[in-house]
Each structure stands twice: as C-alpha cells, then as structure tokens.
Coordinates of C-alpha atoms in Angstrom, one line a residue:
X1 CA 0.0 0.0 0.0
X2 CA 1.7 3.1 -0.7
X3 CA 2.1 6.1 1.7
X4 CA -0.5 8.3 0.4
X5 CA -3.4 5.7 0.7
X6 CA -2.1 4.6 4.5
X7 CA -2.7 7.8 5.5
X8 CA -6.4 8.0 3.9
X9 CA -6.8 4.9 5.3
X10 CA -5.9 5.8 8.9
X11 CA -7.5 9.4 8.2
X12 CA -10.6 7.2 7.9
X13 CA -10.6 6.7 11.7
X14 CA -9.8 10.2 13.0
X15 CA -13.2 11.6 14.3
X16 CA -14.1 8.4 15.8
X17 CA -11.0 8.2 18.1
X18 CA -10.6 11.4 18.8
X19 CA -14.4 11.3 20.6
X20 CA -12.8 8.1 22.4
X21 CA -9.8 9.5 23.2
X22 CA -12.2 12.6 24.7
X23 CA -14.3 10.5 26.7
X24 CA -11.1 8.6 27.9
X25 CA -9.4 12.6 28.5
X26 CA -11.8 15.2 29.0
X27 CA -10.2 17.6 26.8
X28 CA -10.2 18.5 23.6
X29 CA -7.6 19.9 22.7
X30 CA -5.1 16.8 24.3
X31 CA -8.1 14.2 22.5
X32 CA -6.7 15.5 19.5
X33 CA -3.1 15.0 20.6
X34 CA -3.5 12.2 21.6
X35 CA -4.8 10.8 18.3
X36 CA -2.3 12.6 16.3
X37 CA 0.4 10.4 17.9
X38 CA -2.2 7.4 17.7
X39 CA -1.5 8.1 13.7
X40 CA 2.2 8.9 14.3
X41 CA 3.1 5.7 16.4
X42 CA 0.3 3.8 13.4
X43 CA 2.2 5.2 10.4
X44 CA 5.7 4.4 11.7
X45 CA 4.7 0.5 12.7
X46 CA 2.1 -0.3 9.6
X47 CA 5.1 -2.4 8.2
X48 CA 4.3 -4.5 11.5
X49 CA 0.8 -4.5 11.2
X50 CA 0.1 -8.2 10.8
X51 CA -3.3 -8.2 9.9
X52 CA -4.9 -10.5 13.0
X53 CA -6.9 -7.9 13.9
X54 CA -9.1 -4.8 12.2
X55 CA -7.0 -1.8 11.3
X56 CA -9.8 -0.6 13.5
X57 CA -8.9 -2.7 16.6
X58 CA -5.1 -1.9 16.0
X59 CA -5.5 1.9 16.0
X60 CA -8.1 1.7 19.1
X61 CA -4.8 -0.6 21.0
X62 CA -2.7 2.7 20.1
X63 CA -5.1 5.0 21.5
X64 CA -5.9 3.4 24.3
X65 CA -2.0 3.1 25.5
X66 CA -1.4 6.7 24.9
X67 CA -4.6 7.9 26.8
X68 CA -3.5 5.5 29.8
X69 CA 0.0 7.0 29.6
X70 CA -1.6 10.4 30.1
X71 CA -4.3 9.4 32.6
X72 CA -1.3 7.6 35.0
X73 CA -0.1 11.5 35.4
X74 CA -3.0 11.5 37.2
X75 CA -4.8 14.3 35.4
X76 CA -8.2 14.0 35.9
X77 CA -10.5 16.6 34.7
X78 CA -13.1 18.0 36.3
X79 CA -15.8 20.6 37.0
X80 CA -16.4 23.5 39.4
X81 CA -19.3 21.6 41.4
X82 CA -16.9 18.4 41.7
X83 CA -14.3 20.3 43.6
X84 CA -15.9 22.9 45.8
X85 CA -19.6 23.8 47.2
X86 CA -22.2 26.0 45.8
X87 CA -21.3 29.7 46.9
X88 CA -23.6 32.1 48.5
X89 CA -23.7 35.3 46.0
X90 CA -22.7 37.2 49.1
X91 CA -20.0 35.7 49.4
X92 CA -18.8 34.8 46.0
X93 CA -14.9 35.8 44.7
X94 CA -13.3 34.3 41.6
X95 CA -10.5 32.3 42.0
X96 CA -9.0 31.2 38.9
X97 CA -7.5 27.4 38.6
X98 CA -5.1 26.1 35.8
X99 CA -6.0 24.8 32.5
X100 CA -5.7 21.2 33.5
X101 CA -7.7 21.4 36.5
X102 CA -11.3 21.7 34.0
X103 CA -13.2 19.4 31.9
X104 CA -13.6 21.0 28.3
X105 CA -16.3 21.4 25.8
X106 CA -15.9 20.3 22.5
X107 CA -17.7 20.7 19.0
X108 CA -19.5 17.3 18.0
X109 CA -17.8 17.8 14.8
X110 CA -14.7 17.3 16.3
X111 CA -15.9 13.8 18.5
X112 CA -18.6 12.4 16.5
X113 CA -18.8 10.8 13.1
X114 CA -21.6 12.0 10.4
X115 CA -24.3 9.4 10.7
X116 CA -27.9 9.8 8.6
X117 CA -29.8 8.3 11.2
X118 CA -30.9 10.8 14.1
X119 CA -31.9 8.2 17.0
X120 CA -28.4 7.3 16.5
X121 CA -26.9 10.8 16.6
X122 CA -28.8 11.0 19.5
X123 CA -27.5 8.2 21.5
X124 CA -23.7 9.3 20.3
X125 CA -24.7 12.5 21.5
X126 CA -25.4 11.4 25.0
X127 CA -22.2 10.0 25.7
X128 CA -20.6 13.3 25.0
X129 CA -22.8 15.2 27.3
X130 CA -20.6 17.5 30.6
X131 CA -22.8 15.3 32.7
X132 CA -21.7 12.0 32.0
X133 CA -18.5 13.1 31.0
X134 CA -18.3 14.3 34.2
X135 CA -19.3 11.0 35.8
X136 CA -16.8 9.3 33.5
X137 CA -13.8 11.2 35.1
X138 CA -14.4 9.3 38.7
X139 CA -13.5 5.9 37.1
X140 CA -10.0 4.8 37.3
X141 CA -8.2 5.0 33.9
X142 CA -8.9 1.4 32.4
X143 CA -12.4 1.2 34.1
X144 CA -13.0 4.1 31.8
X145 CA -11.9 2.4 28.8
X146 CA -13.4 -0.7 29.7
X147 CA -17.0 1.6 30.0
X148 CA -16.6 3.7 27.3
X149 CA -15.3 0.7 24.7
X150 CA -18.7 -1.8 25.9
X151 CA -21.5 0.4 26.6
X152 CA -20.8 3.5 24.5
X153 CA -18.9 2.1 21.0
X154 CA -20.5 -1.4 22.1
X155 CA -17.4 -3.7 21.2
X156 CA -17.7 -7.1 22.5
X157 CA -16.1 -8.3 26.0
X158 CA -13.6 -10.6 24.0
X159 CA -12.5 -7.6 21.6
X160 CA -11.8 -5.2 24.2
X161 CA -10.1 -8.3 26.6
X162 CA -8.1 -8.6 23.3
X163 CA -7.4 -4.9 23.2
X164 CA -6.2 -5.0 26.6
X165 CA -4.3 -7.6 26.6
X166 CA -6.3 -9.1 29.4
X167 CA -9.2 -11.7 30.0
X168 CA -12.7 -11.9 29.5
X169 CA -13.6 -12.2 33.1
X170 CA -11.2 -9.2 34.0
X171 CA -13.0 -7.2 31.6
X172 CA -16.2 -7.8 32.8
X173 CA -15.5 -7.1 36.7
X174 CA -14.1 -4.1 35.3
X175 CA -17.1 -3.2 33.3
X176 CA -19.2 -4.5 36.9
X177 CA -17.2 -2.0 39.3
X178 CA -17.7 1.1 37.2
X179 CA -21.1 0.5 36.1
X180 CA -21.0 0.5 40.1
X181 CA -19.1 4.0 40.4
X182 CA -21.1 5.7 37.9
X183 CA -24.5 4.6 39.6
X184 CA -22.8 6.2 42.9
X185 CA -22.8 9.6 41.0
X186 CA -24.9 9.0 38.5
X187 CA -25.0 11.5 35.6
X188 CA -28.3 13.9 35.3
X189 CA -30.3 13.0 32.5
X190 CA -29.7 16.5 30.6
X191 CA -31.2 16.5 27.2
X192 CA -29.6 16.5 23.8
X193 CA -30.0 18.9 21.1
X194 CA -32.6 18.3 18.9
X195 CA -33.7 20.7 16.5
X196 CA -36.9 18.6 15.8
X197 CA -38.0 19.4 19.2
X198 CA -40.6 22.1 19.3
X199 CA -40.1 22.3 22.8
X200 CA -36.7 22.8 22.9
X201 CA -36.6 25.2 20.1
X202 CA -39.1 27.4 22.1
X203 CA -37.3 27.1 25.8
X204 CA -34.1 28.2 24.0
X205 CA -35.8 31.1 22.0
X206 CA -37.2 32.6 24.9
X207 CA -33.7 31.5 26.7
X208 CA -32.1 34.1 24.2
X209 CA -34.7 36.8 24.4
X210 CA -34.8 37.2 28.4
X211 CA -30.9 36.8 28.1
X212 CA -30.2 39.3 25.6
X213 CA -33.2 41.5 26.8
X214 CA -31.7 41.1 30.9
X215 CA -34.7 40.0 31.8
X216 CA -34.5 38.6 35.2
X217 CA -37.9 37.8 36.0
X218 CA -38.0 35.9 32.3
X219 CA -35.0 34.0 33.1
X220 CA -36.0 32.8 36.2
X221 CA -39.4 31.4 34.8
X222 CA -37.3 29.4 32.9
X223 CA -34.7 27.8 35.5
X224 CA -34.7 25.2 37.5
X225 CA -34.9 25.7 41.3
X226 CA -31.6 24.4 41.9
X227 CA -30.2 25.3 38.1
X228 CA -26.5 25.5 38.5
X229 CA -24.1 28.6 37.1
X230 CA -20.3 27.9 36.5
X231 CA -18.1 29.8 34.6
X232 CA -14.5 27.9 34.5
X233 CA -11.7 28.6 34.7
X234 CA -13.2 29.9 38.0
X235 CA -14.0 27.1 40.6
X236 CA -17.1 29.4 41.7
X237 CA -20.5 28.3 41.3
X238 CA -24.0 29.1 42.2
X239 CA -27.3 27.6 42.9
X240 CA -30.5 28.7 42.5
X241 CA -32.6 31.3 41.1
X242 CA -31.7 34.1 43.8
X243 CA -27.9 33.5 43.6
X244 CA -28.0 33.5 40.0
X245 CA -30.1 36.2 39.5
X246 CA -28.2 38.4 42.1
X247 CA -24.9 37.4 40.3
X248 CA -26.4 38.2 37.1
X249 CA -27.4 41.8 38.7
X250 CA -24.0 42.6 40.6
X251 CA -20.8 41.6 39.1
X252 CA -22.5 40.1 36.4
X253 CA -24.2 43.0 35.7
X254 CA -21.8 43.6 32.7
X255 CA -23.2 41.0 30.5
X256 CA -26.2 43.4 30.1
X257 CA -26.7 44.4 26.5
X258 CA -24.9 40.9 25.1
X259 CA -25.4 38.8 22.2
X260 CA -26.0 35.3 22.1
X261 CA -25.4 33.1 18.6
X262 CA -26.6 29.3 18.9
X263 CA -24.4 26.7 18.3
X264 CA -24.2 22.7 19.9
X265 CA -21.3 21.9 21.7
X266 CA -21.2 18.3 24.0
X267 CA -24.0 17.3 22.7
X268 CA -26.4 19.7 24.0
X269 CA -27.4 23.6 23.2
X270 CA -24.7 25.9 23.3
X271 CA -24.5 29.6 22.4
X272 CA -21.5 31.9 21.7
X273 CA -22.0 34.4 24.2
X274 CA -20.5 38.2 22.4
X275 CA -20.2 41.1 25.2
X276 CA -20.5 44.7 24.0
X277 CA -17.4 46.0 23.0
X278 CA -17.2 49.8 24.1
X279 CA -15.2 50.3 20.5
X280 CA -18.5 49.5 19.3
X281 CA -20.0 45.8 18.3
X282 CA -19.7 42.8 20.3
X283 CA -16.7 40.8 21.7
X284 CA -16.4 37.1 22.6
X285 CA -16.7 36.4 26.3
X286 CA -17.6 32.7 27.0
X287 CA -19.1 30.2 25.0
X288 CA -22.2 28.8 27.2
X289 CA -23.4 25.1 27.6
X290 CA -26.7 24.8 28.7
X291 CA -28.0 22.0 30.3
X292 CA -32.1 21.3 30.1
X293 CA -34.1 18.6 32.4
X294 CA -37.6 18.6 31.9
X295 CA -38.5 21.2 29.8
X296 CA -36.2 23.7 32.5
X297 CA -32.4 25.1 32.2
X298 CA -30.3 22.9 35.0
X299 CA -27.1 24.2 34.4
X300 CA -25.5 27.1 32.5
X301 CA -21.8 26.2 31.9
X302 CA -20.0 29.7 30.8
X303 CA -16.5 28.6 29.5
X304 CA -14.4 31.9 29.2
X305 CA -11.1 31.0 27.9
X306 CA -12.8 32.2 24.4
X307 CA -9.1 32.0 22.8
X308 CA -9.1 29.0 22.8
X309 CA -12.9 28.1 23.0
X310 CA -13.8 30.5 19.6
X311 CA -11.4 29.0 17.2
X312 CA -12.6 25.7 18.2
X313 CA -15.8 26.3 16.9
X314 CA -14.9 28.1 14.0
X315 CA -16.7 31.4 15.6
X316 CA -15.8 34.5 14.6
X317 CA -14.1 36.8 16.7
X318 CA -16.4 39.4 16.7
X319 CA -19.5 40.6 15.6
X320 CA -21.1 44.0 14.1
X321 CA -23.3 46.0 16.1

C-alpha cells in the first residue's frame, strides 16, 4: 500500500478516536493530541501491522496506551461543582484554577462521526454530554476504557479483553465496578439537542430573548430551582434562582446588552456568548453550555477562555453591532 493511501486509510478513523480519546481525557484539545500520535506511532509501525486484527482494533490498542499513559499522570479533569460547594452570591470571589484542572467542551464535529440516522446521533450524542462526562472522570483509567469501549462504542467483551491484553472475566468485573461507580454519582439525564423538538426550540428562544433583553424575571421562569451557574476557569459556582439572578445583577451586571449566537457543543445547546465591545459591536466572552431537564435550564456552563474556546468552533471573533 503506498504512503499516500495509508494515510487515507488511517485518516478514515480520525473523528471516531478522537471522541474516544475525549471521553477517555476530558479535553479537547489533548483528545486530538493524543490521536495525532495514535497516527504517528500507526504510520511508523504499519510495516508490522500483521493483519490479525481490524486496522480498527489496532489503532483503538494505540489510543488506548497513549490515553493511559496520560491518565497515569494523574490528570483527571473535572468541574467546578466536583471540587468545591455551591457559593452564597454574598460571598462569592473568583479564583482562577489552571487549564488542566477543568473538563472542556468540545464541537460534536470534532468527536462524533456523520451518521444519517438521528436516533443514532442522538445516542452518540449522550455520551458526549458535561454530565456524564463528568461522571466518566471518577472511574479509574482502564475502568473508563473498559465503560466507554462496551457500553458507548458497544465492542464485544472478547474484543476489548483482546485490546487489553487481558481476559474476558477481568473485563467484565471491570465493566461491573464502574457501572458500580457511575450509579454512585450517577450522571443527570440532561437533554440533547434536537432541532426537531418544538419544545426545545421554544425554551431556547425565549432563553435568548430574556438573556439578551436582561430580563430577570424571564430567566427565572425558565430555571430550574436548583439550576446551576459555573463559569470555568473559576472554581465558583452558584445555585438557585436568587444566587444567580443576584450574580447576574451585581458583578454580572456587565453581561447586560450581550449577544448570544446558537451553536451545539457536548452534545447539548450551546450559544456563543459576544459582550459589547465599548469600540462599538460585540466581543467574545464565554461560550455557554446549557444544560435542560424537563423542559427547564439545570445548568449554565459559561466557559471563558474564548481564545481557545472561539477558534474551536470556527466562531468569529467578533461581531457587528
């Protein structure tokens, strides 16, 4: 086979391990190093690729080894309500954590492969959500591979034991203890976007209008009780409409006037959230997850590195008043 058609054949597999390697990582950005040496360590060793398993099975064994190389530094990703408790608005103060310290969005693009059907964008879509890839992030590093190959790309017990390098029966008390862990913490059932869903579509129209229009007494008729706002890299958060609201109308109070453009990101509704830019137009200034549970927003996630965030997403860097 010559060079050029390896590499369109292992270009083949690119979006579907890189959505592994993020559910094995929690970032994005190291997902797709991590599968750029997956092609690296691939294209150098094809000589030795004997053939007894897929080229599918060989690149996931790749993967896998580099994402457990990474995990055993111990960097495990997480969000602001794993690590500290909700803050009174009284008493919040931002206090800024490293990089590595958060769990990152990511562009479904990016993580999941182009399929026709929609019940099975869907369920792919699921597995991507900040929720369970939250959950995800308490397993220990091969539990997580051993959850994420089984239940979410459904390979077989004696493929993944093969992967591994290990048996059957280890795989499946793997599987057993972090079915275990996850049901412990189990992962709210947040809703995936769906464009076909009137009722969605709505909730996130008048999401935008109270938003953009500052409308406080709109937004709360819209949030949960105990909705959640988080704004990483700040390991602040807040609960409830009266925290939020007075957060929204104190140091908040400078995301009046803002613009909000839809987009998906983990699965679920998104928006690129453009702050007025005293030179006139709007700026970027977070790029907001939202999370919805029974027709209500749980959880707004406002991610505000937007250098690295925009670009990600192909938004633009500004837009025209």
């Amino acid at each position: 086979m010559s060079g050029v058609a390896v590499q369109d054949r292992l270009e083949e597999y690119r979006t579907e391990l890189t959505g592994y390697c993020y559910r094995m990582l929690g970032s994005a950005f190291e997902a797709e190093d991590a599968v750029q040496d997956t092609m690296v360590r691939a294209w150098r060793s094809i000589d030795s690729f004997e053939g007894r398993s897929s080229l599918r099975s060989w690149l996931y064994r790749i993967a896998t080894n580099v994402c457990l190389d990474a995990l055993n530094a111990g960097n495990r990703r997480a969000r602001p309500m794993d690590l500290t408790a909700p803050t009174p608005v009284a008493q919040a103060r931002l206090n800024a954590r490293p990089e590595l310290t958060w769990l990152e969005p990511v562009p479904d693009g990016r993580v999941l492969p182009s399929v026709a059907d929609p019940a099975e964008t869907a369920v792919s879509r699921e597995t991507v959500r900040l929720a369970f890839m939250a959950a995800l992030q308490h397993l220990p590093p091969k539990q997580r591979a051993v959850l994420i190959l089984r239940e979410v790309l459904a390979w077989k017990a004696s493929e993944v034991a093969e992967l591994l390098g290990t048996s059957v029966a280890s795989v499946n008390s793997a599987l057993q203890r972090a079915r275990a862990t996850l049901a412990e913490s189990a992962p709210a059932d947040t809703a995936v976007a769906d464009p076909l869903d009137e009722e969605q579509k709505q909730l996130l129209e008048r999401y935008v209008a109270a938003f953009e229009g500052y409308d406080m007494e709109a937004l709360t008729a819209l949030l949960h009780e105990d909705a959640t706002l988080s704004m990483p890299p700040y390991d602040l958060w807040l609960q409830g409409h009266d925290d939020i609201v007075g957060w929204m109308l104190g140091v908040g109070e400078v995301c009046r006037g803002s613009r909000l453009v839809p987009v998906v990101a983990n699965g679920t509704p998104a928006f690129a959230h453009y702050h007025p830019d005293p030179e006139g137009g709007f700026s970027p200034w977070a790029l907001m997850v939202i999370e919805i549970v029974d027709g209500k927003v749980s959880g707004i996630t406002s991610f505000l590195d937007v250098k690295r965030w925009f670009p990600l997403f192909d938004l633009p860097d500004r837009l025209e008043a």
